[in-house]
Every structure is written in structure tokens, then in C-alpha cells.
Amino acid sequence: MSGDYETFENIYLNLGQPGRCRFAPSGMGWKPSSGDTWTLQNTEISSAQWSRAARGYEVKIFTRTMGIVQLDGFESDDLDRVKDTLKTYYKVNLEHREHALKGWNWGKAEFSKQELYFNVANKPAFEIPFSEVSNSNLAGKNEVAVEFATADGGTAATNGEGNKKKKKSSQGLDQLVEMRFYVPGTVKKGEGDEGSDVDGEAGEEMSAANLFYDTLKEKADIGEVAGDTYATFLDILFLTPRGRYDIDMYENSFRLRGRTYDYKIQYDNVKQFFQLPKPDDVHQMIVIGLDPPLRQGQTKYPFLVMQFKREEDMEFDLNITEEVLKEKYDGKLQMHYENSAHNVVSQIFSGLTGKKVISPSRDFVSHHQQSGAKCSLKANEGHLFCLDKAFLFVPKPAVFVSFDRVAYVTMSRVGGSVSASRTFDVTVTLKQSDGGGEYQFNNINREEQSSLEDFFKTKNLRIKNDLVDDSSALLAAALQDDDDDMDEDVTVARADRGSADEDEESVDEDFQAESESDVAEEYDSAHESSGSDDEEGGPEAAAVGDDDDEEMEDAPSETEAPAKKKAKTTNKNVQVRN
């Protein structure tokens, strides 16, 4: 060793950027080419491991209170130098650990104080630091899903002591966001790993997946044991994600506990908070905007939507001391609440997250004196709320569009029929600087047109109103439809009258021009062969028949068929009179 320190170049700290690593008797430090210097006191170092890693060889340092520190980028020749340095300066033995390279995807999971080891043939295939686990769920009867911190979730999370700890997985572009373990069979409580502190009676059988899940929640500090709960709300209805969840609120985070999924969400991830009256005069909605969004498998939920009944009242006492309330939440929270349920939940959420409650704009009132307009976004029905600085569509998919991103708003109608005049569409086109694109809100009641148009003008939004341009075309279409309806009525009346005159005979369906003359001749021959006034109408009928025969002889040949039809009708009428 040279002097009082040992230096290594191009060492990566916690999978981040390279820098210079230096060991000294007082501790160790790491400095990148541009940025702040990171240091670690010698009293924090408890143990260390040497193993093969992505960029060569890695020194993993286990600390007493700061988790695991990874130093990657060492050469194979550096083993002796690092080993002697740690032994001399910190009295720590460097353990040489080899990983399993068989490629098996089955093995044994072991929980240590700071990591989850997946061992294959008594060698670790990989390790998962508990500080990297952001959430865990029972994805099936024997399946446990483990979610990891992502880059869009920021670089800081909060541990049980309220200190900030850096998330290593957010340093790279390619990230592992979820891993699933299949854990079959049953086990007895007390027969698990030595590091497991899951409560339960010894000898009681339970699912191995449940034991794995409970142990991971406790070790990763993502369960109910993450400090004392300030408030707990049971069986709250969520429209997004759909279901009923219990809400546990802690000092720095809140947790949603459902039948299938559990979520832990940091207050730092709450970016917006809305309280919206649903346009049914019955329910009230609370909308929480998250960044990063909540993940459920491949689905992301950037907004949480809760629904309450307006008439539901609640009395609630916070689980907090007077000293803490005055020290941290003076003026933001109070010990006792007695109000409607949605107001109580809103006030507690607002006080713990520090976010202002946003309500609909007073500049917009719908035709039915509501704060939102019913519409649909693609195939999903919902409500469009006009806020002071943005549009908000809820419940699913929840869409938030701020006015500073809007290029112009188009009010249009689909088609030109009369039915289309009862509704219209509003298309919000975004600026090219914000990526362009558009949102089309369909099937808005025509009664809301003037209210929305006045609101757009109040907020100085550019309006392209296509409803005025096609008004004359719609009027013409409406008049044409009215004329068609009148003609249709007249036609139907005439058809009814004609069928009555023909004594309900289906003349049009059964009539054949070729056989009509034969029918007329049969009538004529029957009349002539009678020779009696009492048969087939008597003399009066004969006179009528003679006149018809004279008319048929004088008429042109092409009009012979209609003339015969007239003769048939006349003879039939005579027969009816008799």
C-alpha cells in the first residue's frame, strides 16, 4: 500500500457511473468525474464479499445502517490489494464467493438480513437487495410477484427511520421491473429460514408461497410493519384500479390492501389531488395523481379514483400524539374529524401529502347545474371536468390535459343526420412541442355546447367550431326528413284505402294480367247464358255489362288489360249489391 490510502480507478458505485475509489483508515470514498463525493465511515463496514460481476469483479460491502454498497469494475489482479486493504484498515475479511453458472431456474430462496439469495446447488445464482424491492403481491395460489424500483420512480425512497436511501436500479436505462417466484407446497411455521421473523404458532401449516410473501414484506419493509399507522380506512371503493381496498396511512407512505393486490405508495409520488362531485347528485370522487404510475402487471394507473356517497358521514380520530401533530402537521391535521366521509379522507390525505385539494372550476356550470359533462373517450364512458388550469376525464382511463399543452379545441359533430344534432364531440389537440396528438371526447349532450364554448373563451383557448358551419346542411337534412315522413304517411293512407275498396282482397300479390281476361269472360258468359233478371244482377247488371263491352271494343289494344280490370271491378260491385 502506498501512503495512508489505496486508490482504484474506473470503479462503478451502485451500478452507476464510473469514478475513483479510495480506501483510507478513516473510511472510504468515491468521486465521479463530475459530481459530489460519496463517503462511508469505517465504523459502518461490517463485512465484504468478492465475486464476479458485469464489469469484471465486484466488492460488495455490507454496512450496519446504510444497506449494501456495490463497487464494480475491479480487475482480477486487484483481489490481493483489496483483501489486504480491508484487513489492515477495517479488520474485515474479504470473502470470495462464486455464483452458480448452471442456468437452472429452480433452487432455494434464502433470506438474510439485507438480501434475498436464490441458491442453485448451494451457490447463489443471484441476489436481490431488499432496498430495491418496491412492492410484492400474491399473483396466484403458489406465485409471488416482486416489483422493483424504476428510474421514473426517482432516485430516493424512504426507510423506516425516515432517511433517504438511493435506489440503484434507477441508474441504468434497461431495468428489471418485476420477477415472479413459483413456490409450491406447504410448510410449517417455524421451519423457515433463520432470518425469518414471521409471527405464528409453531407447527401450524401454511402455504409456502404465503410464508415467502409474508417474510419478504417484513424484510423489505413494505408491509403493515412499516411504522405505526396514522389512519386506517376500511373497504373503500376504487373505480381505478377497480375493487375495494383498505387504506393504511403511515408517516411517509400509504398502503392499499386488497383481496389480490397490495400496494405501497410514497407520499412523494403523489403529484395531484382532486375532489370532484359526480354529476349524479349522489356520489363524490377523490382522484390522486401519481408519478410514477401504479403498476398492476403490464397495466399502469397514473390516477387512483375513489368514490364515496355524499350523504355518508364519518367520525375519525387520528392515531397520533399531540407533540407530533404540533411539531410536524401544525395547521394541516387535527386530532378529531366529524364530517362527510369524502371530506374526512380528503383532509387527511391533503395534510399528510402536503398537496392542495383541486376542485372543478367555477367558470363552468353544465346545463343541469353540474360540474362535469357526461361523455365518452373511445369506448369508455365517463365525465369530463373543467378545472381552472386543465381538463380531467375520469374514471377510466383517467386523462389529465393542462391548458398550456393545448393548441386548440375543435367542436364538431359526427355525420349529418338529425340524431347527430343531439350530441357533439370536443377534440383537444395538443401542441407539437408537447408531442402533438389529440383527445376526442364524444357524445356530449348538445345542451352543453354553450356552456363549454363560454368556458373555452374564458380560459382563452382557441376554438374551432364546426357546429356552426354545417348548421344549414343539418337544417336541410331535417326538412328533407320531414318531407319524406309526410310522403310516407300519405302513401300508407292511400294503400290502406285501396285495400279497403277492394274488399280486403290481395290484388297486387295474386293479380296476373294473363288470366284477368279469362275471369272477365267467365263473368260475361255467365251473364249471357242466364237470360233471367234474377241471376247475376238482372237487367241492371246487364246494362252495365253492355256498356263495358262497348268501351272495351272502342279502346286501343294496349289499354285492353286495364279496361278488363275495370269490368271485373264493376261486375264484382254489382254482385255485392245483390
mmCIF file of C-alpha atoms in Angstrom, residues 186-389:
data_model
loop_
_atom_site.group_PDB
_atom_site.id
_atom_site.type_symbol
_atom_site.label_atom_id
_atom_site.label_comp_id
_atom_site.label_asym_id
_atom_site.label_seq_id
_atom_site.Cartn_x
_atom_site.Cartn_y
_atom_site.Cartn_z
ATOM 1 C CA THR A 186 -46.948 -26.149 2.266
ATOM 2 C CA VAL A 187 -44.636 -25.587 5.216
ATOM 3 C CA LYS A 188 -44.938 -25.335 8.976
ATOM 4 C CA LYS A 189 -44.355 -22.025 10.626
ATOM 5 C CA GLY A 190 -41.054 -22.007 12.452
ATOM 6 C CA GLU A 191 -39.386 -24.283 9.886
ATOM 7 C CA GLY A 192 -38.417 -21.453 7.534
ATOM 8 C CA ASP A 193 -35.174 -19.575 7.307
ATOM 9 C CA GLU A 194 -33.408 -18.497 10.458
ATOM 10 C CA GLY A 195 -33.620 -14.873 9.416
ATOM 11 C CA SER A 196 -37.395 -15.029 9.137
ATOM 12 C CA ASP A 197 -39.313 -13.402 11.971
ATOM 13 C CA VAL A 198 -42.819 -14.101 10.709
ATOM 14 C CA ASP A 199 -45.200 -14.442 13.617
ATOM 15 C CA GLY A 200 -47.282 -17.564 14.044
ATOM 16 C CA GLU A 201 -47.684 -20.616 16.175
ATOM 17 C CA ALA A 202 -45.014 -23.254 15.734
ATOM 18 C CA GLY A 203 -46.199 -26.273 13.790
ATOM 19 C CA GLU A 204 -49.086 -24.502 12.051
ATOM 20 C CA GLU A 205 -49.214 -25.372 8.345
ATOM 21 C CA MET A 206 -49.489 -22.655 5.737
ATOM 22 C CA SER A 207 -48.812 -22.201 2.048
ATOM 23 C CA ALA A 208 -45.129 -21.909 1.196
ATOM 24 C CA ALA A 209 -45.979 -19.003 -1.123
ATOM 25 C CA ASN A 210 -47.730 -17.171 1.723
ATOM 26 C CA LEU A 211 -44.748 -17.667 4.015
ATOM 27 C CA PHE A 212 -42.395 -16.388 1.294
ATOM 28 C CA TYR A 213 -44.663 -13.387 0.718
ATOM 29 C CA ASP A 214 -45.010 -12.507 4.407
ATOM 30 C CA THR A 215 -41.274 -12.809 5.005
ATOM 31 C CA LEU A 216 -40.437 -10.628 2.026
ATOM 32 C CA LYS A 217 -42.914 -7.957 3.118
ATOM 33 C CA GLU A 218 -41.317 -7.803 6.538
ATOM 34 C CA LYS A 219 -37.712 -7.828 5.316
ATOM 35 C CA ALA A 220 -38.271 -5.290 2.541
ATOM 36 C CA ASP A 221 -40.283 -3.025 4.854
ATOM 37 C CA ILE A 222 -43.270 -2.923 2.503
ATOM 38 C CA GLY A 223 -45.901 -4.397 4.776
ATOM 39 C CA GLU A 224 -48.017 -3.168 7.624
ATOM 40 C CA VAL A 225 -44.988 -3.149 9.909
ATOM 41 C CA ALA A 226 -43.585 -0.009 8.253
ATOM 42 C CA GLY A 227 -44.193 2.131 11.337
ATOM 43 C CA ASP A 228 -47.373 2.998 13.186
ATOM 44 C CA THR A 229 -50.457 3.778 11.149
ATOM 45 C CA TYR A 230 -51.789 7.310 11.499
ATOM 46 C CA ALA A 231 -55.141 6.365 9.956
ATOM 47 C CA THR A 232 -56.896 3.309 8.510
ATOM 48 C CA PHE A 233 -59.931 3.420 6.203
ATOM 49 C CA LEU A 234 -61.672 0.120 5.549
ATOM 50 C CA ASP A 235 -63.460 -1.124 2.425
ATOM 51 C CA ILE A 236 -63.060 1.955 0.223
ATOM 52 C CA LEU A 237 -64.494 1.631 -3.289
ATOM 53 C CA PHE A 238 -61.949 2.301 -6.053
ATOM 54 C CA LEU A 239 -63.071 2.852 -9.635
ATOM 55 C CA THR A 240 -59.433 2.782 -10.822
ATOM 56 C CA PRO A 241 -57.998 0.218 -10.234
ATOM 57 C CA ARG A 242 -61.356 -1.491 -9.841
ATOM 58 C CA GLY A 243 -62.077 -3.065 -6.475
ATOM 59 C CA ARG A 244 -62.347 -2.398 -2.763
ATOM 60 C CA TYR A 245 -59.209 -1.662 -0.749
ATOM 61 C CA ASP A 246 -58.278 -0.905 2.834
ATOM 62 C CA ILE A 247 -56.090 2.195 3.164
ATOM 63 C CA ASP A 248 -53.348 2.334 5.791
ATOM 64 C CA MET A 249 -51.704 5.744 6.128
ATOM 65 C CA TYR A 250 -48.204 5.996 7.636
ATOM 66 C CA GLU A 251 -45.822 8.847 8.214
ATOM 67 C CA ASN A 252 -44.175 8.756 4.781
ATOM 68 C CA SER A 253 -46.370 6.426 2.716
ATOM 69 C CA PHE A 254 -49.777 4.821 2.433
ATOM 70 C CA ARG A 255 -50.725 1.264 1.592
ATOM 71 C CA LEU A 256 -53.650 -0.205 -0.329
ATOM 72 C CA ARG A 257 -54.648 -3.684 0.804
ATOM 73 C CA GLY A 258 -56.994 -5.606 -1.486
ATOM 74 C CA ARG A 259 -58.043 -9.215 -1.855
ATOM 75 C CA THR A 260 -55.452 -9.899 -4.546
ATOM 76 C CA TYR A 261 -53.071 -6.954 -4.727
ATOM 77 C CA ASP A 262 -51.291 -4.818 -2.148
ATOM 78 C CA TYR A 263 -49.572 -1.541 -2.975
ATOM 79 C CA LYS A 264 -47.208 0.690 -1.048
ATOM 80 C CA ILE A 265 -47.070 4.272 -2.354
ATOM 81 C CA GLN A 266 -44.760 7.009 -1.132
ATOM 82 C CA TYR A 267 -46.269 10.434 -0.461
ATOM 83 C CA ASP A 268 -43.508 11.870 -2.648
ATOM 84 C CA ASN A 269 -45.130 10.084 -5.603
ATOM 85 C CA VAL A 270 -48.426 11.941 -5.110
ATOM 86 C CA LYS A 271 -48.347 14.873 -7.528
ATOM 87 C CA GLN A 272 -52.006 15.962 -7.706
ATOM 88 C CA PHE A 273 -55.094 15.636 -5.553
ATOM 89 C CA PHE A 274 -58.645 16.286 -6.821
ATOM 90 C CA GLN A 275 -62.090 16.265 -5.228
ATOM 91 C CA LEU A 276 -64.854 16.059 -7.853
ATOM 92 C CA PRO A 277 -68.647 15.943 -7.426
ATOM 93 C CA LYS A 278 -70.011 13.231 -9.701
ATOM 94 C CA PRO A 279 -72.829 14.611 -11.918
ATOM 95 C CA ASP A 280 -75.437 12.284 -10.403
ATOM 96 C CA ASP A 281 -76.047 14.229 -7.161
ATOM 97 C CA VAL A 282 -75.290 11.019 -5.256
ATOM 98 C CA HIS A 283 -71.523 10.359 -5.276
ATOM 99 C CA GLN A 284 -68.289 12.223 -4.718
ATOM 100 C CA MET A 285 -64.955 11.214 -6.290
ATOM 101 C CA ILE A 286 -61.413 11.629 -4.972
ATOM 102 C CA VAL A 287 -58.679 11.424 -7.615
ATOM 103 C CA ILE A 288 -54.984 11.030 -6.743
ATOM 104 C CA GLY A 289 -52.381 11.645 -9.467
ATOM 105 C CA LEU A 290 -49.235 9.501 -9.184
ATOM 106 C CA ASP A 291 -45.811 9.812 -10.760
ATOM 107 C CA PRO A 292 -44.581 7.154 -11.339
ATOM 108 C CA PRO A 293 -47.916 5.442 -12.008
ATOM 109 C CA LEU A 294 -49.146 2.440 -10.085
ATOM 110 C CA ARG A 295 -48.340 -0.822 -11.887
ATOM 111 C CA GLN A 296 -50.524 -3.919 -11.946
ATOM 112 C CA GLY A 297 -48.755 -6.404 -14.199
ATOM 113 C CA GLN A 298 -48.439 -4.704 -17.573
ATOM 114 C CA THR A 299 -51.094 -2.094 -16.757
ATOM 115 C CA LYS A 300 -50.181 1.338 -15.414
ATOM 116 C CA TYR A 301 -52.519 3.525 -13.392
ATOM 117 C CA PRO A 302 -51.379 7.169 -13.256
ATOM 118 C CA PHE A 303 -54.518 8.085 -11.295
ATOM 119 C CA LEU A 304 -56.337 6.488 -8.375
ATOM 120 C CA VAL A 305 -60.098 7.143 -8.386
ATOM 121 C CA MET A 306 -62.116 6.630 -5.196
ATOM 122 C CA GLN A 307 -65.889 7.001 -4.902
ATOM 123 C CA PHE A 308 -67.945 7.930 -1.835
ATOM 124 C CA LYS A 309 -71.601 8.602 -1.158
ATOM 125 C CA ARG A 310 -72.231 12.260 -0.441
ATOM 126 C CA GLU A 311 -74.610 11.528 2.411
ATOM 127 C CA GLU A 312 -72.185 9.156 4.166
ATOM 128 C CA ASP A 313 -70.842 10.698 7.382
ATOM 129 C CA MET A 314 -67.702 9.746 9.301
ATOM 130 C CA GLU A 315 -66.227 10.359 12.743
ATOM 131 C CA PHE A 316 -62.491 9.752 12.890
ATOM 132 C CA ASP A 317 -59.623 10.141 15.369
ATOM 133 C CA LEU A 318 -56.010 10.172 14.188
ATOM 134 C CA ASN A 319 -53.562 7.715 15.783
ATOM 135 C CA ILE A 320 -51.009 10.399 16.564
ATOM 136 C CA THR A 321 -49.697 12.222 19.618
ATOM 137 C CA GLU A 322 -50.244 15.888 20.324
ATOM 138 C CA GLU A 323 -46.496 16.534 20.212
ATOM 139 C CA VAL A 324 -46.049 15.022 16.742
ATOM 140 C CA LEU A 325 -49.190 16.757 15.493
ATOM 141 C CA LYS A 326 -47.955 20.161 16.612
ATOM 142 C CA GLU A 327 -44.366 19.593 15.513
ATOM 143 C CA LYS A 328 -44.913 18.181 12.004
ATOM 144 C CA TYR A 329 -48.509 18.901 10.998
ATOM 145 C CA ASP A 330 -49.402 22.125 12.748
ATOM 146 C CA GLY A 331 -52.368 23.600 10.904
ATOM 147 C CA LYS A 332 -52.527 20.696 8.403
ATOM 148 C CA LEU A 333 -54.141 17.969 10.531
ATOM 149 C CA GLN A 334 -56.346 17.780 13.574
ATOM 150 C CA MET A 335 -56.925 15.054 16.135
ATOM 151 C CA HIS A 336 -60.660 14.605 15.593
ATOM 152 C CA TYR A 337 -62.767 14.747 12.420
ATOM 153 C CA GLU A 338 -66.535 14.747 12.090
ATOM 154 C CA ASN A 339 -67.755 15.391 8.570
ATOM 155 C CA SER A 340 -68.810 13.621 5.393
ATOM 156 C CA ALA A 341 -66.617 10.634 4.518
ATOM 157 C CA HIS A 342 -65.096 12.146 1.384
ATOM 158 C CA ASN A 343 -64.182 15.361 3.197
ATOM 159 C CA VAL A 344 -62.515 13.469 6.058
ATOM 160 C CA VAL A 345 -60.419 11.343 3.691
ATOM 161 C CA SER A 346 -59.519 14.382 1.576
ATOM 162 C CA GLN A 347 -58.379 16.444 4.551
ATOM 163 C CA ILE A 348 -56.208 13.647 5.972
ATOM 164 C CA PHE A 349 -54.653 12.852 2.588
ATOM 165 C CA SER A 350 -54.012 16.525 1.923
ATOM 166 C CA GLY A 351 -52.417 17.009 5.345
ATOM 167 C CA LEU A 352 -50.081 14.009 5.079
ATOM 168 C CA THR A 353 -49.081 14.535 1.441
ATOM 169 C CA GLY A 354 -48.900 18.321 1.613
ATOM 170 C CA LYS A 355 -50.891 18.625 -1.632
ATOM 171 C CA LYS A 356 -53.635 21.160 -2.183
ATOM 172 C CA VAL A 357 -57.109 19.819 -2.969
ATOM 173 C CA ILE A 358 -58.124 20.845 -6.515
ATOM 174 C CA SER A 359 -61.824 21.345 -7.265
ATOM 175 C CA PRO A 360 -63.692 21.978 -10.560
ATOM 176 C CA SER A 361 -63.621 25.491 -11.961
ATOM 177 C CA ARG A 362 -66.403 27.860 -11.004
ATOM 178 C CA ASP A 363 -66.368 29.220 -14.553
ATOM 179 C CA PHE A 364 -68.111 26.100 -15.859
ATOM 180 C CA VAL A 365 -71.624 25.001 -14.913
ATOM 181 C CA SER A 366 -73.377 22.430 -17.063
ATOM 182 C CA HIS A 367 -76.939 22.697 -18.355
ATOM 183 C CA HIS A 368 -78.086 20.600 -15.394
ATOM 184 C CA GLN A 369 -76.119 22.729 -12.905
ATOM 185 C CA GLN A 370 -73.320 20.150 -12.534
ATOM 186 C CA SER A 371 -69.525 20.454 -12.518
ATOM 187 C CA GLY A 372 -68.903 17.856 -15.226
ATOM 188 C CA ALA A 373 -70.293 16.786 -18.581
ATOM 189 C CA LYS A 374 -71.063 13.184 -19.456
ATOM 190 C CA CYS A 375 -69.154 11.921 -22.493
ATOM 191 C CA SER A 376 -67.039 9.016 -23.729
ATOM 192 C CA LEU A 377 -63.371 8.607 -24.573
ATOM 193 C CA LYS A 378 -63.083 5.960 -27.256
ATOM 194 C CA ALA A 379 -65.205 3.074 -25.901
ATOM 195 C CA ASN A 380 -65.143 4.207 -22.265
ATOM 196 C CA GLU A 381 -67.907 6.286 -20.750
ATOM 197 C CA GLY A 382 -67.088 8.840 -18.084
ATOM 198 C CA HIS A 383 -67.240 12.507 -17.189
ATOM 199 C CA LEU A 384 -65.214 15.472 -18.409
ATOM 200 C CA PHE A 385 -64.402 18.008 -15.696
ATOM 201 C CA CYS A 386 -63.223 21.523 -16.476
ATOM 202 C CA LEU A 387 -60.654 22.697 -13.932
ATOM 203 C CA ASP A 388 -59.095 26.126 -13.650
ATOM 204 C CA LYS A 389 -55.942 25.017 -15.472
#
